[in-house]
Short mmCIF file of C-alpha atoms in Angstrom, two decimals:
data_model
loop_
_atom_site.label_atom_id
_atom_site.label_comp_id
_atom_site.label_asym_id
_atom_site.label_seq_id
_atom_site.Cartn_x
_atom_site.Cartn_y
_atom_site.Cartn_z
CA UNK A 1 15.84 -3.79 33.79
CA UNK A 2 14.16 -1.01 32.27
CA UNK A 3 11.80 -1.80 29.43
CA UNK A 4 10.60 1.29 28.07
CA UNK A 5 7.52 1.62 26.00
CA UNK A 6 7.70 4.94 23.97
CA UNK A 7 4.25 5.76 22.15
CA UNK A 8 5.50 9.00 20.91
CA UNK A 9 8.21 11.49 20.99
CA UNK A 10 6.23 14.03 22.66
CA UNK A 11 8.90 16.80 22.70
CA UNK A 12 9.20 17.11 18.94
CA UNK A 13 5.37 17.66 18.75
CA UNK A 14 5.52 20.50 21.45
CA UNK A 15 8.86 22.17 19.82
CA UNK A 16 10.50 22.16 23.44
CA UNK A 17 14.30 22.00 23.05
CA UNK A 18 14.20 21.42 27.03
CA UNK A 19 11.70 18.73 26.93
CA UNK A 20 13.73 17.06 24.07
CA UNK A 21 16.53 16.97 26.25
CA UNK A 22 14.74 15.61 28.89
CA UNK A 23 13.27 12.77 27.03
CA UNK A 24 16.30 11.78 25.28
CA UNK A 25 17.83 11.38 28.83
CA UNK A 26 15.14 9.13 29.73
CA UNK A 27 15.38 7.15 26.52
CA UNK A 28 18.91 6.56 27.02
CA UNK A 29 18.53 4.76 30.47
CA UNK A 30 16.33 2.23 29.25
CA UNK A 31 17.68 -1.80 28.46
CA UNK A 32 15.23 -2.12 25.95
CA UNK A 33 12.17 -0.57 23.88
CA UNK A 34 8.73 -1.05 22.74
CA UNK A 35 7.62 1.31 19.80
CA UNK A 36 4.49 1.88 17.92
CA UNK A 37 6.39 2.34 14.47
CA UNK A 38 9.64 1.23 12.92
CA UNK A 39 10.34 4.99 12.22
CA UNK A 40 10.44 5.78 16.15
CA UNK A 41 13.05 2.91 16.79
CA UNK A 42 15.13 4.16 13.41
CA UNK A 43 15.27 7.65 15.44
CA UNK A 44 15.76 6.87 18.93
CA UNK A 45 17.29 3.49 19.41
CA UNK A 46 20.77 4.40 18.01
CA UNK A 47 22.59 2.04 20.41
CA UNK A 48 20.62 -0.98 18.58
CA UNK A 49 19.17 -2.02 22.07
CA UNK A 50 16.58 -4.82 21.75
CA UNK A 51 13.16 -3.71 20.50
CA UNK A 52 9.81 -4.67 19.38
CA UNK A 53 6.90 -3.02 17.73
CA UNK A 54 3.20 -2.88 18.54
CA UNK A 55 1.08 -0.39 16.64
CA UNK A 56 -1.52 -0.34 19.06
CA UNK A 57 -4.70 -2.35 20.17
CA UNK A 58 -5.06 -5.85 18.65
CA UNK A 59 -8.36 -6.54 20.10
CA UNK A 60 -10.46 -8.24 17.21
CA UNK A 61 -14.12 -7.73 17.54
CA UNK A 62 -16.46 -10.17 16.50
CA UNK A 63 -18.81 -9.54 13.64
CA UNK A 64 -22.01 -8.04 15.29
CA UNK A 65 -23.82 -8.50 11.89
CA UNK A 66 -25.00 -4.92 11.85
CA UNK A 67 -25.75 -2.97 8.86
CA UNK A 68 -27.70 0.25 7.42
CA UNK A 69 -29.33 -2.11 4.68
CA UNK A 70 -29.77 1.04 2.25
CA UNK A 71 -27.73 -0.25 -0.54
CA UNK A 72 -25.14 2.68 0.15
CA UNK A 73 -21.53 2.35 0.78
CA UNK A 74 -20.70 3.86 4.03
CA UNK A 75 -17.70 5.51 4.81
CA UNK A 76 -16.69 6.48 8.44
CA UNK A 77 -14.28 8.88 10.16
CA UNK A 78 -14.05 8.39 13.63
CA UNK A 79 -11.87 10.27 16.08
CA UNK A 80 -10.74 13.63 17.39
CA UNK A 81 -11.89 16.75 15.45
CA UNK A 82 -8.69 18.54 16.17
CA UNK A 83 -7.87 20.21 12.83
CA UNK A 84 -4.62 18.16 12.49
CA UNK A 85 -6.45 14.98 12.17
CA UNK A 86 -8.26 16.30 9.16
CA UNK A 87 -12.09 15.20 10.18
CA UNK A 88 -13.17 18.48 8.26
CA UNK A 89 -11.15 17.10 5.25
CA UNK A 90 -12.84 13.81 5.50
CA UNK A 91 -16.43 15.43 5.48
CA UNK A 92 -15.68 17.73 2.53
CA UNK A 93 -14.78 14.68 0.30
CA UNK A 94 -18.48 13.74 0.42
CA UNK A 95 -18.69 16.67 -2.31
CA UNK A 96 -16.81 14.73 -4.94
CA UNK A 97 -18.36 11.44 -4.34
CA UNK A 98 -21.59 9.89 -5.96
CA UNK A 99 -25.15 9.43 -4.55
CA UNK A 100 -24.55 5.84 -3.29
CA UNK A 101 -21.90 7.05 -0.64
CA UNK A 102 -22.67 7.98 2.59
CA UNK A 103 -19.76 9.82 5.05
CA UNK A 104 -20.24 9.59 8.69
CA UNK A 105 -18.55 11.65 11.07
CA UNK A 106 -18.16 10.22 14.52
CA UNK A 107 -15.82 11.78 17.56
CA UNK A 108 -15.06 14.45 19.89
CA UNK A 109 -13.18 17.92 20.24
CA UNK A 110 -13.56 21.15 21.70
CA UNK A 111 -16.88 23.11 21.34
CA UNK A 112 -15.26 25.47 18.84
CA UNK A 113 -13.87 22.40 16.66
CA UNK A 114 -17.21 20.53 16.99
CA UNK A 115 -19.14 23.73 16.00
CA UNK A 116 -16.92 24.34 12.96
CA UNK A 117 -17.10 20.55 11.87
CA UNK A 118 -21.09 20.71 12.05
CA UNK A 119 -20.99 23.92 10.13
CA UNK A 120 -18.71 22.43 7.46
CA UNK A 121 -20.87 19.22 7.02
CA UNK A 122 -23.95 21.60 6.44
CA UNK A 123 -22.24 23.50 3.87
CA UNK A 124 -21.04 20.32 2.18
CA UNK A 125 -24.75 18.61 2.49
CA UNK A 126 -26.05 21.66 0.30
CA UNK A 127 -23.93 20.80 -2.60
CA UNK A 128 -23.25 16.91 -2.25
CA UNK A 129 -24.99 14.00 -4.20
CA UNK A 130 -23.51 11.77 -1.52
CA UNK A 131 -24.86 12.11 2.24
CA UNK A 132 -22.55 13.29 4.94
CA UNK A 133 -23.61 13.40 8.60
CA UNK A 134 -22.43 14.01 11.94
CA UNK A 135 -23.18 11.32 14.21
CA UNK A 136 -22.24 12.13 17.59
CA UNK A 137 -19.57 10.65 19.89
CA UNK A 138 -20.01 6.85 20.51
CA UNK A 139 -18.20 4.54 22.82
CA UNK A 140 -18.22 0.52 23.80
CA UNK A 141 -20.80 -1.63 22.19
CA UNK A 142 -22.63 1.37 20.60
CA UNK A 143 -19.37 2.45 18.78
CA UNK A 144 -18.64 -0.99 17.44
CA UNK A 145 -22.08 -1.72 15.91
CA UNK A 146 -21.91 1.49 14.16
CA UNK A 147 -18.46 1.06 12.93
CA UNK A 148 -19.25 -2.54 11.88
CA UNK A 149 -22.29 -1.09 9.83
CA UNK A 150 -19.79 0.88 7.85
CA UNK A 151 -17.55 -0.41 4.89
CA UNK A 152 -14.42 2.11 4.83
CA UNK A 153 -12.83 3.80 7.62
CA UNK A 154 -10.87 7.20 7.10
CA UNK A 155 -7.63 8.09 8.44
CA UNK A 156 -7.27 11.69 6.92
CA UNK A 157 -4.33 13.39 9.52
CA UNK A 158 -2.10 16.18 8.16
CA UNK A 159 0.80 14.72 6.49
CA UNK A 160 2.81 17.47 7.64
CA UNK A 161 2.21 17.06 11.47
CA UNK A 162 5.14 16.63 13.58
CA UNK A 163 3.72 13.47 15.07
CA UNK A 164 3.46 11.57 11.75
CA UNK A 165 7.04 10.28 12.25
CA UNK A 166 6.63 8.79 15.29
CA UNK A 167 3.37 7.80 15.84
CA UNK A 168 0.97 5.50 14.35
CA UNK A 169 -2.65 6.18 13.64
CA UNK A 170 -4.76 4.00 16.09
CA UNK A 171 -7.90 4.45 14.33
CA UNK A 172 -6.45 2.19 11.64
CA UNK A 173 -6.19 -0.78 13.79
CA UNK A 174 -9.56 0.19 15.44
CA UNK A 175 -11.25 -0.07 11.82
CA UNK A 176 -9.48 -3.23 10.71
CA UNK A 177 -10.21 -4.93 14.03
CA UNK A 178 -13.92 -4.38 12.97
CA UNK A 179 -13.56 -5.70 9.41
CA UNK A 180 -13.22 -2.38 7.26
CA UNK A 181 -11.22 -1.66 4.67
CA UNK A 182 -9.07 1.56 4.96
CA UNK A 183 -8.37 4.76 3.18
CA UNK A 184 -5.13 6.94 4.54
CA UNK A 185 -2.90 9.82 3.83
CA UNK A 186 0.14 8.13 2.48
CA UNK A 187 3.24 8.44 5.49
CA UNK A 188 6.20 6.58 6.01
CA UNK A 189 4.78 5.40 9.44
CA UNK A 190 1.74 3.64 7.89
CA UNK A 191 3.28 2.42 4.44
CA UNK A 192 6.18 0.63 5.86
CA UNK A 193 4.27 -1.15 8.31
CA UNK A 194 2.90 -4.77 8.62
CA UNK A 195 -0.43 -3.76 7.25
CA UNK A 196 0.85 -1.12 4.62
CA UNK A 197 -0.13 -3.24 1.84
CA UNK A 198 -3.77 -3.26 3.21
CA UNK A 199 -4.47 0.35 2.93
CA UNK A 200 -5.59 2.30 0.22
CA UNK A 201 -3.65 5.57 0.01
CA UNK A 202 -4.35 9.10 -1.16
CA UNK A 203 -1.13 11.67 -1.66
CA UNK A 204 -2.66 15.04 -1.24
CA UNK A 205 -4.55 16.50 1.84
CA UNK A 206 -7.58 17.69 -0.20
CA UNK A 207 -11.17 16.49 -0.41
CA UNK A 208 -11.01 15.72 -3.98
CA UNK A 209 -8.03 13.09 -3.16
CA UNK A 210 -9.67 11.45 -0.29
CA UNK A 211 -12.77 10.96 -2.65
CA UNK A 212 -10.69 9.44 -5.21
CA UNK A 213 -9.05 6.90 -2.90
CA UNK A 214 -12.53 6.11 -1.76
CA UNK A 215 -13.87 5.45 -5.11
CA UNK A 216 -10.65 3.11 -5.82
CA UNK A 217 -11.34 0.77 -2.82
CA UNK A 218 -11.93 -2.83 -4.61
CA UNK A 219 -14.79 -4.67 -2.73
CA UNK A 220 -14.27 -7.54 -4.90
CA UNK A 221 -10.65 -8.06 -3.66
CA UNK A 222 -10.67 -10.51 -0.76
CA UNK A 223 -9.99 -9.10 2.44
CA UNK A 224 -9.87 -10.14 6.05
CA UNK A 225 -8.40 -7.46 8.22
CA UNK A 226 -9.49 -9.19 11.42
CA UNK A 227 -7.14 -12.01 10.37
CA UNK A 228 -4.46 -9.67 9.80
CA UNK A 229 -4.66 -8.18 13.29
CA UNK A 230 -4.97 -11.53 14.81
CA UNK A 231 -1.55 -12.06 13.11
CA UNK A 232 0.01 -8.97 14.47
CA UNK A 233 -0.94 -10.21 17.96
CA UNK A 234 0.59 -13.39 17.63
CA UNK A 235 3.71 -11.94 16.04
CA UNK A 236 4.05 -9.51 19.08
CA UNK A 237 3.66 -12.14 21.51
CA UNK A 238 6.53 -13.70 20.09
CA UNK A 239 8.69 -10.75 19.93
CA UNK A 240 7.92 -9.47 23.31
CA UNK A 241 9.15 -13.01 24.55
CA UNK A 242 12.34 -12.73 22.72
CA UNK A 243 12.97 -9.31 24.07
CA UNK A 244 12.30 -10.23 27.58
CA UNK A 245 14.63 -13.11 27.11
CA UNK A 246 17.29 -10.34 25.63
CA UNK A 247 17.30 -8.48 29.04
CA UNK A 248 17.40 -11.11 31.58
#
């Protein structure tokens, strides 16, 4: 029996008719599927074969109790500097935030993308009351401690990118697993997901809209994102057991 985990429909991102035909041929051979979004199941599982959904990592990180201790609200974008993922737009949002906010940019990219982002941060810093910084590319425990020192995580990818219909932004789960609140572009893959109600959305890919959503985050509202991720894990265990039973 073939249980196929389809993380993304790459042929649609690449725009290749030949690759699309090859991928579809492989998809049809599966007896069951594991998908990252409900939308991908609707798109590819036309025969309604057994399936389950896993958005990404469900590894909950214990609270390290790290903090910047400066009285500011710390906002972080962590991820690739590929322009389609919106790192530069996240940095530009600092221009429209008050002094008590600090926007951090973490991640990786090509030399050209990284340099362009740094230049953009420098320009925003010159006219912003809020602080915006490039904090390098962190990993492992160093990354976890830095992320947990922040309050809000940004998922700012281009809403018109082809991969939005078939993939789930992994950074959202990473933020939530570390206790952060999340601000994201409104796309169906997130809004229709099991954690869709826990996200604060913006609707247009502009620095102003991102800043407005950041300002709307309610820190007085009870919030336990780690518990939500744990629930996702527990539900998936049940779903994968049912799927395997179905394809015996």
